């Protein structure tokens, strides 16, 4: 098996390290980008993934302390791409979800035993360290002869013509293909090179993140309290750990980050309600400003955008990466179908099909999350009462609750084959 971070893949890489020719070029080797590359290569489509992060930096313990919620649908995508079994042991299942307005006794309780998928009860999702997902993706990339993983590698220019794409690297080489997949994040070079405009707005909130260990078992229960300054989420992990995602007013964040560890832990204990027993801080604390980004379109000539190059939303519903995974599943399907028919994988019909599939779902979810942020970010008594009553009603209407449960799992709407458990 090739060492992560080295060039691995098929014969499209000349032995002298010259220019590379392939079918699909994925710009960005993050969670969405490398999953995209693995999905295509698993289905026999030659692909090059350009990843600018060095494996040595990513291997450091504090390189990325973030965690990610993987929905049931995203797990299906990772499974179809051959990645999931490399990370399954590190995945903490979410078996119950409890959503409360502040600390009201009225709340929504999702129980995984109330819904059957594939003829059996399934977790709503799983919580994993980002570094464990990346390591699983590296391992899978090294297994695929049709995937060339260039890491570290930096793109300096992107050129798209009627016949193909060319990405010039900092080391002087050029990677050519028929389709460019922009998976290079919020500051996407791929998106900017196509002149695609974005809509952005910021919240007066930042997310404080860290991982804790606790003495009482979490039993796979995810808890989210909607507080006036932002939601506070406790997400179950393996080994008596939980991930904390604490959205707070930006003006207060620095104060909390600078608290002595014991005082910070006391604050976590107070906000979580003490059900986890004694807690200790396992990682450093970080804060990430919260904002929304939505590209005006997800395609251009020979270009498709996935993940945060196309959209970034508030983490209130834990759907950030999961939205990107649905992009991956849809784009992989249309590209694989075209490739097997001998069609141009970067042709306008292929890309138009992808945009029709993904645009509405993305805009709708971004609007819903934005509405939830504004709805819950206040303590006006009549509004709070209406919220609490609404949550109580949903909790007592099984058909409505099952719909929301399926939505949390990512299995609502026109689903790609990967999510339905069907081969590409």
Coordinates of C-alpha atoms in Angstrom, one line a residue:
X1 CA 0.0 0.0 0.0
X2 CA 1.3 3.4 -0.9
X3 CA 2.1 5.9 1.9
X4 CA -0.5 8.6 2.3
X5 CA 0.7 11.8 0.8
X6 CA 2.7 10.2 -2.0
X7 CA 1.6 9.9 -5.6
X8 CA -0.4 6.7 -5.9
X9 CA -2.7 5.5 -8.7
X10 CA -2.6 4.3 -12.3
X11 CA -0.4 4.7 -15.3
X12 CA -1.5 8.3 -16.0
X13 CA 1.5 9.5 -13.9
X14 CA 4.6 9.5 -16.1
X15 CA 7.7 7.9 -14.5
X16 CA 9.6 11.2 -14.9
X17 CA 6.9 13.1 -12.9
X18 CA 5.7 15.0 -15.9
X19 CA 2.2 16.2 -16.9
X20 CA -0.8 14.0 -15.9
X21 CA -3.8 13.1 -18.1
X22 CA -7.0 11.7 -16.6
X23 CA -10.8 11.8 -16.9
X24 CA -11.7 13.8 -13.8
X25 CA -9.6 16.2 -11.8
X26 CA -10.7 16.8 -8.2
X27 CA -9.3 20.1 -6.8
X28 CA -9.3 19.7 -3.0
X29 CA -8.5 16.7 -0.9
X30 CA -10.7 17.3 2.1
X31 CA -13.5 15.1 3.3
X32 CA -15.8 15.8 0.4
X33 CA -13.0 16.0 -2.3
X34 CA -11.3 12.7 -1.5
X35 CA -14.6 10.9 -1.0
X36 CA -15.6 12.2 -4.5
X37 CA -12.3 10.8 -5.9
X38 CA -12.7 7.5 -4.2
X39 CA -16.3 7.1 -5.4
X40 CA -15.4 7.7 -9.0
X41 CA -12.3 5.5 -8.9
X42 CA -14.3 2.7 -7.2
X43 CA -16.6 2.7 -10.2
X44 CA -13.7 2.6 -12.7
X45 CA -13.4 6.3 -13.6
X46 CA -9.8 7.5 -13.7
X47 CA -9.4 10.5 -11.4
X48 CA -6.7 12.7 -10.0
X49 CA -7.2 14.4 -6.6
X50 CA -5.0 17.5 -5.8
X51 CA -4.6 17.9 -2.1
X52 CA -2.6 20.8 -0.7
X53 CA -2.2 19.7 2.9
X54 CA 0.9 17.8 3.8
X55 CA 0.3 14.4 5.5
X56 CA 2.9 15.2 8.1
X57 CA 0.9 18.3 9.2
X58 CA -2.3 16.3 9.2
X59 CA -0.8 13.6 11.3
X60 CA -0.1 16.0 14.2
X61 CA -2.4 15.5 17.2
X62 CA -3.6 19.1 17.2
X63 CA -3.8 19.6 13.4
X64 CA -7.5 19.2 13.3
X65 CA -9.5 18.8 16.6
X66 CA -12.8 19.1 14.8
X67 CA -15.4 16.3 14.7
X68 CA -18.0 15.7 12.0
X69 CA -21.5 14.3 12.2
X70 CA -21.9 11.6 9.5
X71 CA -25.6 11.0 8.8
X72 CA -27.0 7.6 7.8
X73 CA -27.1 8.7 4.2
X74 CA -23.4 9.9 4.3
X75 CA -22.4 6.6 5.8
X76 CA -24.0 4.9 2.8
X77 CA -22.0 7.1 0.4
X78 CA -18.7 6.3 2.3
X79 CA -19.6 2.6 2.3
X80 CA -20.2 2.6 -1.5
X81 CA -16.9 4.3 -2.0
X82 CA -15.1 1.6 0.0
X83 CA -14.1 4.1 2.8
X84 CA -16.5 3.3 5.7
X85 CA -14.9 0.0 6.9
X86 CA -11.6 1.9 7.4
X87 CA -13.2 4.2 10.0
X88 CA -16.2 2.2 11.4
X89 CA -14.4 1.3 14.7
X90 CA -13.8 5.0 15.5
X91 CA -17.5 6.0 14.8
X92 CA -19.7 6.8 17.8
X93 CA -23.3 6.0 16.9
X94 CA -26.2 8.5 17.5
X95 CA -29.0 6.3 18.7
X96 CA -31.2 9.0 20.3
X97 CA -31.4 12.8 19.6
X98 CA -32.9 15.1 22.2
X99 CA -33.7 18.7 21.1
X100 CA -34.8 21.2 23.7
X101 CA -35.5 24.9 23.7
X102 CA -33.1 26.2 26.3
X103 CA -33.9 23.9 29.4
X104 CA -37.6 23.5 28.8
X105 CA -39.2 20.2 30.0
X106 CA -40.9 20.1 26.5
X107 CA -38.5 18.7 23.9
X108 CA -38.3 16.5 20.8
X109 CA -37.0 13.0 21.3
X110 CA -35.9 11.0 18.3
X111 CA -35.4 7.3 19.1
X112 CA -33.7 5.2 16.4
X113 CA -36.0 2.2 17.3
X114 CA -39.0 4.2 16.0
X115 CA -37.7 3.9 12.4
X116 CA -36.5 1.0 10.3
X117 CA -34.1 1.3 7.4
X118 CA -33.0 -1.7 5.3
X119 CA -35.4 -3.8 7.5
X120 CA -33.7 -3.0 10.8
X121 CA -33.1 -0.1 13.2
X122 CA -30.2 2.1 12.2
X123 CA -28.4 4.9 14.0
X124 CA -29.3 8.4 12.9
X125 CA -25.6 9.0 12.3
X126 CA -22.2 8.8 13.7
X127 CA -19.7 11.2 15.2
X128 CA -16.0 10.9 14.2
X129 CA -12.8 12.9 14.6
X130 CA -12.0 14.6 11.3
X131 CA -8.5 13.1 11.4
X132 CA -9.9 9.6 11.6
X133 CA -12.0 10.3 8.5
X134 CA -9.0 11.7 6.7
X135 CA -6.9 8.6 7.6
X136 CA -9.6 6.3 6.3
X137 CA -9.8 8.3 3.0
X138 CA -6.0 8.1 2.6
X139 CA -6.1 4.3 3.2
X140 CA -8.8 3.9 0.6
X141 CA -7.1 6.2 -1.9
X142 CA -4.0 4.0 -1.7
X143 CA -6.1 0.9 -2.5
X144 CA -7.5 2.3 -5.8
X145 CA -5.4 1.9 -8.9
X146 CA -7.5 4.4 -10.8
X147 CA -7.0 7.2 -8.3
X148 CA -3.9 9.4 -8.3
X149 CA -3.7 11.3 -5.0
X150 CA -1.2 14.2 -5.2
X151 CA -0.4 15.4 -1.7
X152 CA 0.9 17.8 -0.9
X153 CA 0.3 19.7 -4.2
X154 CA -0.7 23.2 -4.8
X155 CA -2.8 24.4 -7.8
X156 CA -1.7 27.8 -9.1
X157 CA -3.9 28.2 -12.2
X158 CA -7.0 26.6 -13.6
X159 CA -7.9 26.7 -17.3
X160 CA -11.1 25.4 -18.9
X161 CA -11.7 25.1 -22.6
X162 CA -14.4 23.5 -24.7
X163 CA -12.5 20.3 -24.8
X164 CA -11.1 19.9 -21.3
X165 CA -9.5 21.4 -18.2
X166 CA -5.9 22.0 -17.2
X167 CA -4.7 22.6 -13.7
X168 CA -1.2 24.0 -13.3
X169 CA 0.7 22.9 -10.2
X170 CA 3.3 24.9 -8.2
X171 CA 5.9 22.3 -9.2
X172 CA 5.4 23.1 -12.9
X173 CA 3.4 20.1 -13.8
X174 CA -0.1 20.2 -15.4
X175 CA -3.0 17.9 -14.7
X176 CA -5.5 17.6 -17.6
X177 CA -8.9 16.0 -17.7
X178 CA -12.4 16.4 -19.1
X179 CA -14.1 17.6 -15.9
X180 CA -12.9 19.6 -12.9
X181 CA -14.6 19.0 -9.6
X182 CA -14.2 22.0 -7.3
X183 CA -14.0 20.7 -3.8
X184 CA -11.6 23.3 -2.5
X185 CA -13.6 24.9 0.2
X186 CA -15.1 28.3 0.8
X187 CA -12.3 30.2 -0.9
X188 CA -12.5 28.0 -3.9
X189 CA -10.1 28.7 -6.7
X190 CA -12.2 26.5 -9.0
X191 CA -15.3 28.6 -8.3
X192 CA -13.5 31.9 -8.6
X193 CA -11.8 30.9 -11.9
X194 CA -15.3 30.4 -13.4
X195 CA -16.5 33.8 -12.2
X196 CA -19.3 32.2 -10.1
X197 CA -20.6 34.7 -7.6
X198 CA -21.6 33.7 -4.1
X199 CA -24.1 35.0 -1.6
X200 CA -22.6 35.4 1.9
X201 CA -24.0 36.5 5.2
X202 CA -22.6 36.2 8.7
X203 CA -24.1 35.5 12.1
X204 CA -23.0 37.2 15.2
X205 CA -21.9 33.8 16.4
X206 CA -18.9 31.6 16.6
X207 CA -18.7 27.9 17.3
X208 CA -16.5 26.9 20.2
X209 CA -15.4 23.3 19.7
X210 CA -13.6 20.7 21.9
X211 CA -13.8 17.1 22.9
X212 CA -14.4 15.9 26.4
X213 CA -14.2 12.6 28.3
X214 CA -16.9 11.7 30.9
X215 CA -17.4 9.2 33.6
X216 CA -21.0 8.2 32.8
X217 CA -21.8 6.4 29.5
X218 CA -23.3 8.6 26.8
X219 CA -25.5 5.7 25.5
X220 CA -25.4 7.2 22.0
X221 CA -27.5 10.1 23.0
X222 CA -27.0 13.4 21.2
X223 CA -28.3 16.5 23.0
X224 CA -28.9 20.0 21.5
X225 CA -30.1 22.9 23.6
X226 CA -31.3 26.0 21.6
X227 CA -30.1 28.9 23.7
X228 CA -30.5 32.6 23.0
X229 CA -26.9 33.1 22.0
X230 CA -26.9 29.9 19.8
X231 CA -27.3 26.1 20.1
X232 CA -25.2 24.0 22.4
X233 CA -24.7 20.5 21.2
X234 CA -23.2 17.4 23.0
X235 CA -22.5 14.7 20.5
X236 CA -21.7 11.1 21.4
X237 CA -18.3 9.5 20.5
X238 CA -16.5 6.3 21.3
X239 CA -14.5 5.6 24.5
X240 CA -16.7 7.7 26.8
X241 CA -16.1 10.9 24.8
X242 CA -18.3 13.6 23.5
X243 CA -17.8 16.4 21.0
X244 CA -18.9 19.8 22.1
X245 CA -20.2 22.3 19.5
X246 CA -21.1 25.5 21.4
X247 CA -22.4 28.4 19.3
X248 CA -22.0 31.7 21.2
X249 CA -22.1 35.4 20.5
X250 CA -18.8 36.3 18.9
X251 CA -18.2 39.1 21.4
X252 CA -18.2 36.6 24.3
X253 CA -16.2 33.8 22.6
X254 CA -12.7 35.1 23.6
X255 CA -13.7 35.3 27.2
X256 CA -14.7 31.6 27.3
X257 CA -11.6 30.5 25.4
X258 CA -9.4 32.3 27.9
X259 CA -11.1 30.8 31.0
X260 CA -8.9 28.5 33.1
X261 CA -9.6 24.9 32.2
X262 CA -11.4 24.1 35.5
X263 CA -13.8 27.1 35.0
X264 CA -14.3 26.2 31.3
X265 CA -15.2 22.6 32.4
X266 CA -17.6 24.0 35.0
X267 CA -19.3 26.0 32.3
X268 CA -19.6 22.9 30.1
X269 CA -21.0 20.9 33.0
X270 CA -23.6 23.6 33.7
X271 CA -24.7 23.8 30.1
X272 CA -24.8 20.0 29.5
X273 CA -26.9 19.4 32.6
X274 CA -24.5 17.0 34.4
X275 CA -25.9 13.8 32.9
X276 CA -22.4 12.7 31.8
X277 CA -21.0 12.7 35.3
X278 CA -17.6 14.2 35.8
X279 CA -16.0 15.6 32.6
X280 CA -12.5 16.4 31.6
X281 CA -11.2 18.4 28.6
X282 CA -9.3 16.2 26.1
X283 CA -8.4 18.7 23.4
X284 CA -7.6 22.4 23.1
X285 CA -10.4 24.8 22.5
X286 CA -11.0 26.5 19.2
X287 CA -13.6 28.9 17.8
X288 CA -14.8 29.1 14.2
X289 CA -16.9 32.1 13.0
X290 CA -20.3 31.0 11.6
X291 CA -21.6 32.2 8.3
X292 CA -23.5 31.1 5.2
X293 CA -22.1 30.8 1.7
X294 CA -24.2 29.8 -1.3
X295 CA -22.9 29.8 -4.9
X296 CA -25.2 31.3 -7.5
X297 CA -24.8 28.1 -9.5
X298 CA -23.0 24.9 -9.0
X299 CA -21.7 24.4 -12.5
X300 CA -19.8 26.1 -15.3
X301 CA -18.2 24.8 -18.5
X302 CA -16.5 21.6 -17.5
X303 CA -16.8 22.5 -13.8
X304 CA -18.9 21.1 -10.9
X305 CA -18.8 22.4 -7.4
X306 CA -19.3 20.1 -4.3
X307 CA -19.1 20.7 -0.6
X308 CA -18.2 24.1 0.8
X309 CA -17.1 25.3 -2.6
X310 CA -20.8 25.3 -3.4
X311 CA -22.4 25.9 0.0
X312 CA -21.7 26.4 3.7
X313 CA -24.5 26.5 6.3
X314 CA -24.9 27.0 10.0
X315 CA -24.2 23.9 12.1
X316 CA -27.5 24.1 13.9
X317 CA -28.8 20.9 12.2
X318 CA -25.4 19.2 11.8
X319 CA -25.8 18.9 8.0
X320 CA -22.7 20.7 6.7
X321 CA -20.6 17.7 5.4
X322 CA -23.8 15.7 4.9
X323 CA -25.0 18.2 2.3
X324 CA -21.7 17.8 0.6
X325 CA -21.9 14.0 0.6
X326 CA -25.2 14.3 -1.2
X327 CA -23.4 16.4 -3.8
X328 CA -20.8 13.6 -4.1
X329 CA -23.4 10.9 -4.5
X330 CA -25.3 12.8 -7.2
X331 CA -22.3 13.9 -9.2
X332 CA -20.6 10.5 -9.0
X333 CA -23.8 8.9 -10.4
X334 CA -24.1 11.3 -13.4
X335 CA -20.4 11.1 -14.2
X336 CA -20.3 7.3 -14.0
X337 CA -23.4 6.9 -16.1
X338 CA -21.8 9.2 -18.8
X339 CA -18.4 7.4 -18.7
X340 CA -19.9 4.0 -19.1
X341 CA -21.9 5.1 -22.1
X342 CA -18.8 6.6 -23.7
X343 CA -20.1 10.2 -23.3
X344 CA -18.1 13.3 -22.3
X345 CA -18.1 13.3 -18.5
X346 CA -17.7 17.1 -18.5
X347 CA -20.3 17.7 -21.1
X348 CA -23.1 20.2 -20.5
X349 CA -25.9 17.6 -20.3
X350 CA -24.1 15.8 -17.5
X351 CA -23.5 18.9 -15.5
X352 CA -27.0 20.3 -16.0
X353 CA -28.4 17.0 -14.6
X354 CA -26.2 17.4 -11.5
X355 CA -27.3 21.0 -10.9
X356 CA -31.0 20.2 -11.3
X357 CA -30.6 17.4 -8.8
X358 CA -28.7 19.3 -6.1
X359 CA -29.6 23.0 -6.3
X360 CA -33.1 23.0 -4.8
X361 CA -32.2 20.7 -1.9
X362 CA -29.3 22.9 -1.0
X363 CA -31.1 26.2 -1.1
X364 CA -34.0 24.8 0.8
X365 CA -31.8 23.4 3.6
X366 CA -29.8 26.6 3.9
X367 CA -33.0 28.6 4.2
X368 CA -34.4 26.2 6.9
X369 CA -31.2 26.3 9.0
X370 CA -31.1 30.1 8.7
X371 CA -34.7 30.3 9.8
X372 CA -34.1 28.1 12.8
X373 CA -31.1 30.3 13.9
X374 CA -33.3 33.4 13.9
X375 CA -36.3 31.6 15.4
X376 CA -34.4 30.3 18.4
X377 CA -31.9 33.1 19.0
X378 CA -34.2 35.1 21.3
X379 CA -36.0 34.7 24.7
X380 CA -39.2 36.6 23.9
X381 CA -41.8 34.9 26.1
X382 CA -44.6 34.5 23.5
X383 CA -42.2 33.2 20.9
X384 CA -40.6 30.8 23.3
X385 CA -44.0 29.5 24.4
X386 CA -44.9 28.9 20.7
X387 CA -41.6 27.1 20.1
X388 CA -42.0 24.9 23.1
X389 CA -45.6 24.0 22.2
X390 CA -44.6 23.3 18.6
X391 CA -41.9 20.9 19.7
X392 CA -44.3 19.1 22.0
X393 CA -46.8 18.7 19.2
X394 CA -44.1 17.3 16.8
X395 CA -43.1 14.9 19.6
X396 CA -46.6 13.5 19.8
X397 CA -47.3 13.1 16.1
X398 CA -45.5 9.9 15.0
X399 CA -45.9 10.5 11.2
X400 CA -44.6 14.0 11.4
X401 CA -41.8 13.0 13.8
X402 CA -40.8 10.1 11.4
X403 CA -40.5 12.6 8.6
X404 CA -38.1 14.8 10.5
X405 CA -36.2 11.7 11.6
X406 CA -35.7 10.6 8.0
X407 CA -34.6 14.1 7.1
X408 CA -32.0 14.0 9.9
X409 CA -30.8 10.7 8.4
X410 CA -30.6 12.3 4.9
X411 CA -33.0 9.8 3.3
X412 CA -35.7 12.2 2.1
X413 CA -36.2 13.2 -1.6
X414 CA -34.7 11.9 -4.9
X415 CA -31.9 9.8 -3.6
X416 CA -28.8 8.8 -5.6
X417 CA -28.0 5.1 -5.9
X418 CA -25.1 5.3 -3.5
X419 CA -27.5 6.4 -0.7
X420 CA -30.0 3.7 -1.6
X421 CA -27.4 1.1 -1.2
X422 CA -27.2 0.3 -4.9
X423 CA -23.9 0.0 -6.8
X424 CA -22.8 2.9 -9.0

